[in-house]
Tab-separated table of C-alpha atoms in Angstrom:
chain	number	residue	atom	x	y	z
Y	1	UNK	CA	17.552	65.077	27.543
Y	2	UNK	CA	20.822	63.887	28.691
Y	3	UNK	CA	23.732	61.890	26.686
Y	4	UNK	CA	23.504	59.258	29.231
Y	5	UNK	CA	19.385	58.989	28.604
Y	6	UNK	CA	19.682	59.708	25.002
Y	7	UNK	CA	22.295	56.593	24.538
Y	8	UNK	CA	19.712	54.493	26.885
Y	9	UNK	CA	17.354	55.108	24.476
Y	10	UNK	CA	19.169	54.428	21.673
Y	11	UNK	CA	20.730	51.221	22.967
Y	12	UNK	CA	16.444	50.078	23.692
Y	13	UNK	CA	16.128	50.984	20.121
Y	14	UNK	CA	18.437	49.072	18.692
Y	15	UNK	CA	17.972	45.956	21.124
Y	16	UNK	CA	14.417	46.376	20.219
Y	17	UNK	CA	15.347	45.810	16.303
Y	18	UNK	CA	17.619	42.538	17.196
Y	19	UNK	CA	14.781	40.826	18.951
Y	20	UNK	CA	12.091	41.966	17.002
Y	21	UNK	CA	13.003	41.143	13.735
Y	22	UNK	CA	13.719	37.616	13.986
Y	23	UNK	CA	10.670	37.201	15.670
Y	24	UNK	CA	8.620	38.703	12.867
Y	25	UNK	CA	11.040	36.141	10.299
Y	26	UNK	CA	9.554	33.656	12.658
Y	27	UNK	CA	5.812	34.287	12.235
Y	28	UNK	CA	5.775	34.848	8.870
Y	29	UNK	CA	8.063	32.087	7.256
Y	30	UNK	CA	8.209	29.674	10.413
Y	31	UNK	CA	11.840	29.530	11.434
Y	32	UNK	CA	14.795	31.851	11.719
Y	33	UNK	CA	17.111	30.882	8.703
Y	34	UNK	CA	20.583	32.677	8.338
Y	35	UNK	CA	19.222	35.400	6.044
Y	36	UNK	CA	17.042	36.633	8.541
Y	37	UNK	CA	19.951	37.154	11.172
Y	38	UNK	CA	22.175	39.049	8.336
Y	39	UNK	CA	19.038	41.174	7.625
Y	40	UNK	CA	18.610	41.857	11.564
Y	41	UNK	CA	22.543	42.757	11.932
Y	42	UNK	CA	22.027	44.983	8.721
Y	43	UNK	CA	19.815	47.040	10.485
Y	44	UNK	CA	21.455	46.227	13.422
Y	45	UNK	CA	24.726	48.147	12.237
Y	46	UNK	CA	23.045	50.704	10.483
Y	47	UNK	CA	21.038	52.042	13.201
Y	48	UNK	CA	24.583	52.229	15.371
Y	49	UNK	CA	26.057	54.163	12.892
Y	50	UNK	CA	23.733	56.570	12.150
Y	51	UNK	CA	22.837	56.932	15.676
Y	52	UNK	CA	26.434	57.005	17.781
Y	53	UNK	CA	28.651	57.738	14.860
Y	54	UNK	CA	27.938	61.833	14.581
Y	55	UNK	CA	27.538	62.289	18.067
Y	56	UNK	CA	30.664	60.458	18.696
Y	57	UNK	CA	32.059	62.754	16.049
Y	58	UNK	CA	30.895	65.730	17.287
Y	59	UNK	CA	32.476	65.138	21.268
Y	60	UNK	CA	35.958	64.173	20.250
Y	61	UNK	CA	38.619	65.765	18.307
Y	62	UNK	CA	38.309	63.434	15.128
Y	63	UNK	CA	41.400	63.277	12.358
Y	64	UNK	CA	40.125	65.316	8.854
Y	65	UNK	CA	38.253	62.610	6.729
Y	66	UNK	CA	41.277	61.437	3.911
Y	67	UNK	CA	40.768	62.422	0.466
Y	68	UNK	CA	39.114	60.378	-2.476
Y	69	UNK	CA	40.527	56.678	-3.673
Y	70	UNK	CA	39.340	55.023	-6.780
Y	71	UNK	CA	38.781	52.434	-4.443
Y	72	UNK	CA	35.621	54.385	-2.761
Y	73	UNK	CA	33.073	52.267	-4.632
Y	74	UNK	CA	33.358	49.554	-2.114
Y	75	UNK	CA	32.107	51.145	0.574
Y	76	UNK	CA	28.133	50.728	-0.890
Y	77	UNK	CA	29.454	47.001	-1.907
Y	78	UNK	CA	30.219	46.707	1.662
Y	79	UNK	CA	27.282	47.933	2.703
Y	80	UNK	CA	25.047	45.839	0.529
Y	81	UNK	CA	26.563	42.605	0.801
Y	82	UNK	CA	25.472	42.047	4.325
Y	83	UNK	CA	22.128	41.758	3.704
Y	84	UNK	CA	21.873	40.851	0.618
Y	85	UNK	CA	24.619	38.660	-0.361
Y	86	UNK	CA	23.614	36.405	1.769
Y	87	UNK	CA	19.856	36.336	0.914
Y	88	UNK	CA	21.404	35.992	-3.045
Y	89	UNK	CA	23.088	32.734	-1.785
Y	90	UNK	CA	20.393	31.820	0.072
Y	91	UNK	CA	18.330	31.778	-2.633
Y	92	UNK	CA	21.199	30.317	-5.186
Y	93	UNK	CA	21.402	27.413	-3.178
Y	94	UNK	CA	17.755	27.276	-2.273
Y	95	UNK	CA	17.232	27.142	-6.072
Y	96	UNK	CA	19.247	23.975	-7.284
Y	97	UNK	CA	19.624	20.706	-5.441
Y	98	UNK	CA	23.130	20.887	-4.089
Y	99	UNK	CA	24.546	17.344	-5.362
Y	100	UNK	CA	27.563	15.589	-6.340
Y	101	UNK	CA	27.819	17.014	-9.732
Y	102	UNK	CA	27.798	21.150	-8.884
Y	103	UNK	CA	28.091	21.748	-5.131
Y	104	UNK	CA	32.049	23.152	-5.480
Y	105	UNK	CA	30.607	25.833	-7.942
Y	106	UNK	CA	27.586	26.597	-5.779
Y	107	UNK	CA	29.331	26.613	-2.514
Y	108	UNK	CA	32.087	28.712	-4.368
Y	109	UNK	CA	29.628	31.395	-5.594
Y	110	UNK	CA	28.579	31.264	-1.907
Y	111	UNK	CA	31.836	31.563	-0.258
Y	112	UNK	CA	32.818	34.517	-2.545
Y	113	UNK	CA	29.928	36.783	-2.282
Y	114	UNK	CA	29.472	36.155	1.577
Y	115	UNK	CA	33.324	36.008	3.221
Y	116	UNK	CA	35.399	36.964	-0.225
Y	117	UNK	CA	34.012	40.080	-1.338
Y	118	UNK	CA	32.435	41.850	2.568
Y	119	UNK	CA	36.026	40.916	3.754
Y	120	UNK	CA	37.797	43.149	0.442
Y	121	UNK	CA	35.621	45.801	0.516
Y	122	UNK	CA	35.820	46.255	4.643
Y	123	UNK	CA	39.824	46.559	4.274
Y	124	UNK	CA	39.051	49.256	1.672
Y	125	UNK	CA	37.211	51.171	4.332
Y	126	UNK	CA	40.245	51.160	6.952
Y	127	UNK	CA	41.334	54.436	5.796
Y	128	UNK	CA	37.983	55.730	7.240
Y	129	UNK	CA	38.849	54.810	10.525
Y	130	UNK	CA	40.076	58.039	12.404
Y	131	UNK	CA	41.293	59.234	15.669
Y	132	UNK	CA	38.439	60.258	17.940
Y	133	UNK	CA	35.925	57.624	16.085
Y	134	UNK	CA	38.289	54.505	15.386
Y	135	UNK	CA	36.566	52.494	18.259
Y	136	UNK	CA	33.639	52.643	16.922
Y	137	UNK	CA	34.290	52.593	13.379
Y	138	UNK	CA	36.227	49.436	13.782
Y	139	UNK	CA	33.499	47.894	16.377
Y	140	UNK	CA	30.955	48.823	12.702
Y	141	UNK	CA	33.398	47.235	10.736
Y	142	UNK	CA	33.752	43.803	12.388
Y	143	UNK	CA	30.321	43.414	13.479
Y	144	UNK	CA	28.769	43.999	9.630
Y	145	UNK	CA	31.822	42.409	8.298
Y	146	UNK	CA	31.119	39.174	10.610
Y	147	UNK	CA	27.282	38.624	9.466
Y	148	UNK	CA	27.721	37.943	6.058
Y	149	UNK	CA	30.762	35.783	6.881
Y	150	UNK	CA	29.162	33.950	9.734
Y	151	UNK	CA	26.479	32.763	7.079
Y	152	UNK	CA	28.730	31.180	4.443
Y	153	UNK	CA	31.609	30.465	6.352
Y	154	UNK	CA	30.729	26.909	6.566
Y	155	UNK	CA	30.742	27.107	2.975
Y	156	UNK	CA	34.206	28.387	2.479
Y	157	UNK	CA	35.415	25.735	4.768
Y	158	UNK	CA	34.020	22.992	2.595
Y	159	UNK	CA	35.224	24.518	-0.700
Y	160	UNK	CA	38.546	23.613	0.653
Y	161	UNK	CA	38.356	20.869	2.487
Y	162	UNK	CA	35.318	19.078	0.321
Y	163	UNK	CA	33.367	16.312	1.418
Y	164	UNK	CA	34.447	13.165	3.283
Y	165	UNK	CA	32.577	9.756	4.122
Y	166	UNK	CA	31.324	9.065	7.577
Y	167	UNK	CA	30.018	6.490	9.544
Y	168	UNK	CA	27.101	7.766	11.157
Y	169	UNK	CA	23.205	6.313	12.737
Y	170	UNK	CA	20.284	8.286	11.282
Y	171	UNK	CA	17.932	8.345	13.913
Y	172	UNK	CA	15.048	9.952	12.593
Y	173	UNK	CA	13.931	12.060	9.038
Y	174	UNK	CA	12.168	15.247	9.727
Y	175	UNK	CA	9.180	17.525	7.296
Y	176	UNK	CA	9.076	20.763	7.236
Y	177	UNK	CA	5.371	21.610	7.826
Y	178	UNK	CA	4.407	25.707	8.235
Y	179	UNK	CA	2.196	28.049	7.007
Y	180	UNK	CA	3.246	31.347	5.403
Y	181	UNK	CA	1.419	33.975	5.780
Y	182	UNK	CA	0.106	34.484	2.734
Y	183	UNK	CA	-1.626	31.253	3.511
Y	184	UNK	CA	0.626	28.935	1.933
Y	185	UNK	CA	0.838	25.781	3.075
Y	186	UNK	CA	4.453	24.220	2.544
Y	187	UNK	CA	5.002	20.574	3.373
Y	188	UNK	CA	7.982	18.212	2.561
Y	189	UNK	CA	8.957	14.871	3.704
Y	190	UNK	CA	12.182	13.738	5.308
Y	191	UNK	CA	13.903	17.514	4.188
Y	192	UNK	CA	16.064	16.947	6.902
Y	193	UNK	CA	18.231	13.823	8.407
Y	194	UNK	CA	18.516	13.828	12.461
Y	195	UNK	CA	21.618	12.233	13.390
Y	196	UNK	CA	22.428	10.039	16.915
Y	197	UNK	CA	24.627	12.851	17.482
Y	198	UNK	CA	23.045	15.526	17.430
Y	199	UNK	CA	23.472	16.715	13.542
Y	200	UNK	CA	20.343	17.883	11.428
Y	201	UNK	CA	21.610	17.603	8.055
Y	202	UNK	CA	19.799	18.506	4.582
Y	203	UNK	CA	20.435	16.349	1.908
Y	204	UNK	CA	20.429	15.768	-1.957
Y	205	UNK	CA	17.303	15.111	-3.596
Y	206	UNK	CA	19.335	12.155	-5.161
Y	207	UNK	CA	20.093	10.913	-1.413
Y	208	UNK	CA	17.938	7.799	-0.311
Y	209	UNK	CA	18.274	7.433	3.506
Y	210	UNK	CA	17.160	4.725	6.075
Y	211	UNK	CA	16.878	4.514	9.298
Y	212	UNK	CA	19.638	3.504	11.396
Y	213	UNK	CA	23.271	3.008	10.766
Y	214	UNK	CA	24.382	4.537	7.202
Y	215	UNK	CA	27.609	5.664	5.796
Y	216	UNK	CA	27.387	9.237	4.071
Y	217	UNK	CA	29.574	11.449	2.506
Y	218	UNK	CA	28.662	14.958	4.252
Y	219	UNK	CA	29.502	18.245	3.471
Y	220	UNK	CA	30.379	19.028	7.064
Y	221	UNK	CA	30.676	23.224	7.138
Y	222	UNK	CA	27.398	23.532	4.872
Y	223	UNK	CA	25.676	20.394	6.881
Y	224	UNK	CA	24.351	18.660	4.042
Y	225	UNK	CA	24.699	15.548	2.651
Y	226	UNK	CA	25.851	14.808	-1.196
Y	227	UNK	CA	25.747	10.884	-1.238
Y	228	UNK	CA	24.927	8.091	0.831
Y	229	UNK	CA	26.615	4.035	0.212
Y	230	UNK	CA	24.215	1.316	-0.595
């Protein structure tokens, strides 16, 4: 087989994973939530790197690997935290009502596990990147760097900007109505707040809304909404 067929392959492979798995997220839990596209570009990235990485070492004349760093432990932190730190603070803020009272703390623990901590432990891994391989390496890098950040940054942003009030015209509250495939049937009423402008926020549980013109105060990177005026 040929290096130009063999990378055709692999490149089918690999597309194959990105549709596929969001797909699958689809049919079993009924929508495509930002977990399931840091899961996909977990797999995504590791299936690159195991399959272009050694044959791009082996064709080039790549720079001796440096030696050891007490700092080599953050390589499997980097690793990990693009699947899973964002399915952690998925399920961290999927298991308290994000309100008035603790949404800087949640938010925070958010922000630091998804953009904090993958950012860190990526610039650790720099000193990986050699001659012959760098493209590559760096392309690796940025992409699994950029999944778990791309899920929280929103987050981040409202850590340090917080909340403001806005004048807004709720035009309609929708359920969330699926089956899982375990035969669960979920159902909740008015999870989600469609504004005139497009928006589709989630709110507090402590959030009463109406229909029609409303003033909210709105977490605007995270989309949610903490507080709405009489």
């Amino acid at each position: 087989m040929t290096p130009l067929s063999t990378n055709r392959k692999s490149a089918l492979g690999i597309a194959s994973i990105a549709l596929t798995v969001p797909v699958l997220f689809w049919l079993k839990f009924g929508r495509i939530d930002q977990f399931a596209i840091a899961f996909t570009g977990f797999l995504v990235l590791l299936t690159t790197a195991i399959e272009f990485l050694p044959r791009a070492a082996d064709a080039r004349n790549v720079a001796p690997a440096p030696g050891k760093s007490k700092l080599d432990f953050l390589g499997p932190v980097w690793l990990l935290s693009i699947p899973f730190a964002p399915f952690f603070s998925w399920a961290l803020t999927s298991a308290f009502d994000v309100n008035l009272e603790n949404w800087r703390w949640l938010l925070g623990v958010r922000a630091f596990m998804c953009v904090v901590l993958p950012i860190v432990s990526a610039l650790s891994l720099l000193r990986f990147v050699r001659r012959g391989v760098a493209g590559i390496a760096l392309l690796i890098l940025v992409v699994g760097t950029g999944f778990p950040v791309l899920t929280a940054a929103g987050s981040a942003y409202d850590v340090v900007k917080g909340p403001s009030w806005e004048a807004v015209k709720v035009e309609q509250l929708e359920d969330i109505d699926f089956r899982t495939g375990a035969g669960t049937h979920v159902h909740k009423e008015g999870v989600y707040a469609l504004l005139e402008d497009g928006r589709r926020l989630g709110h507090s549980e402590a959030v009463k809304f109406h229909l029609g013109p409303a003033k909210l105060l709105i977490l605007h990177g995270f989309q949610w909404v903490l507080d709405a005026a009489p």
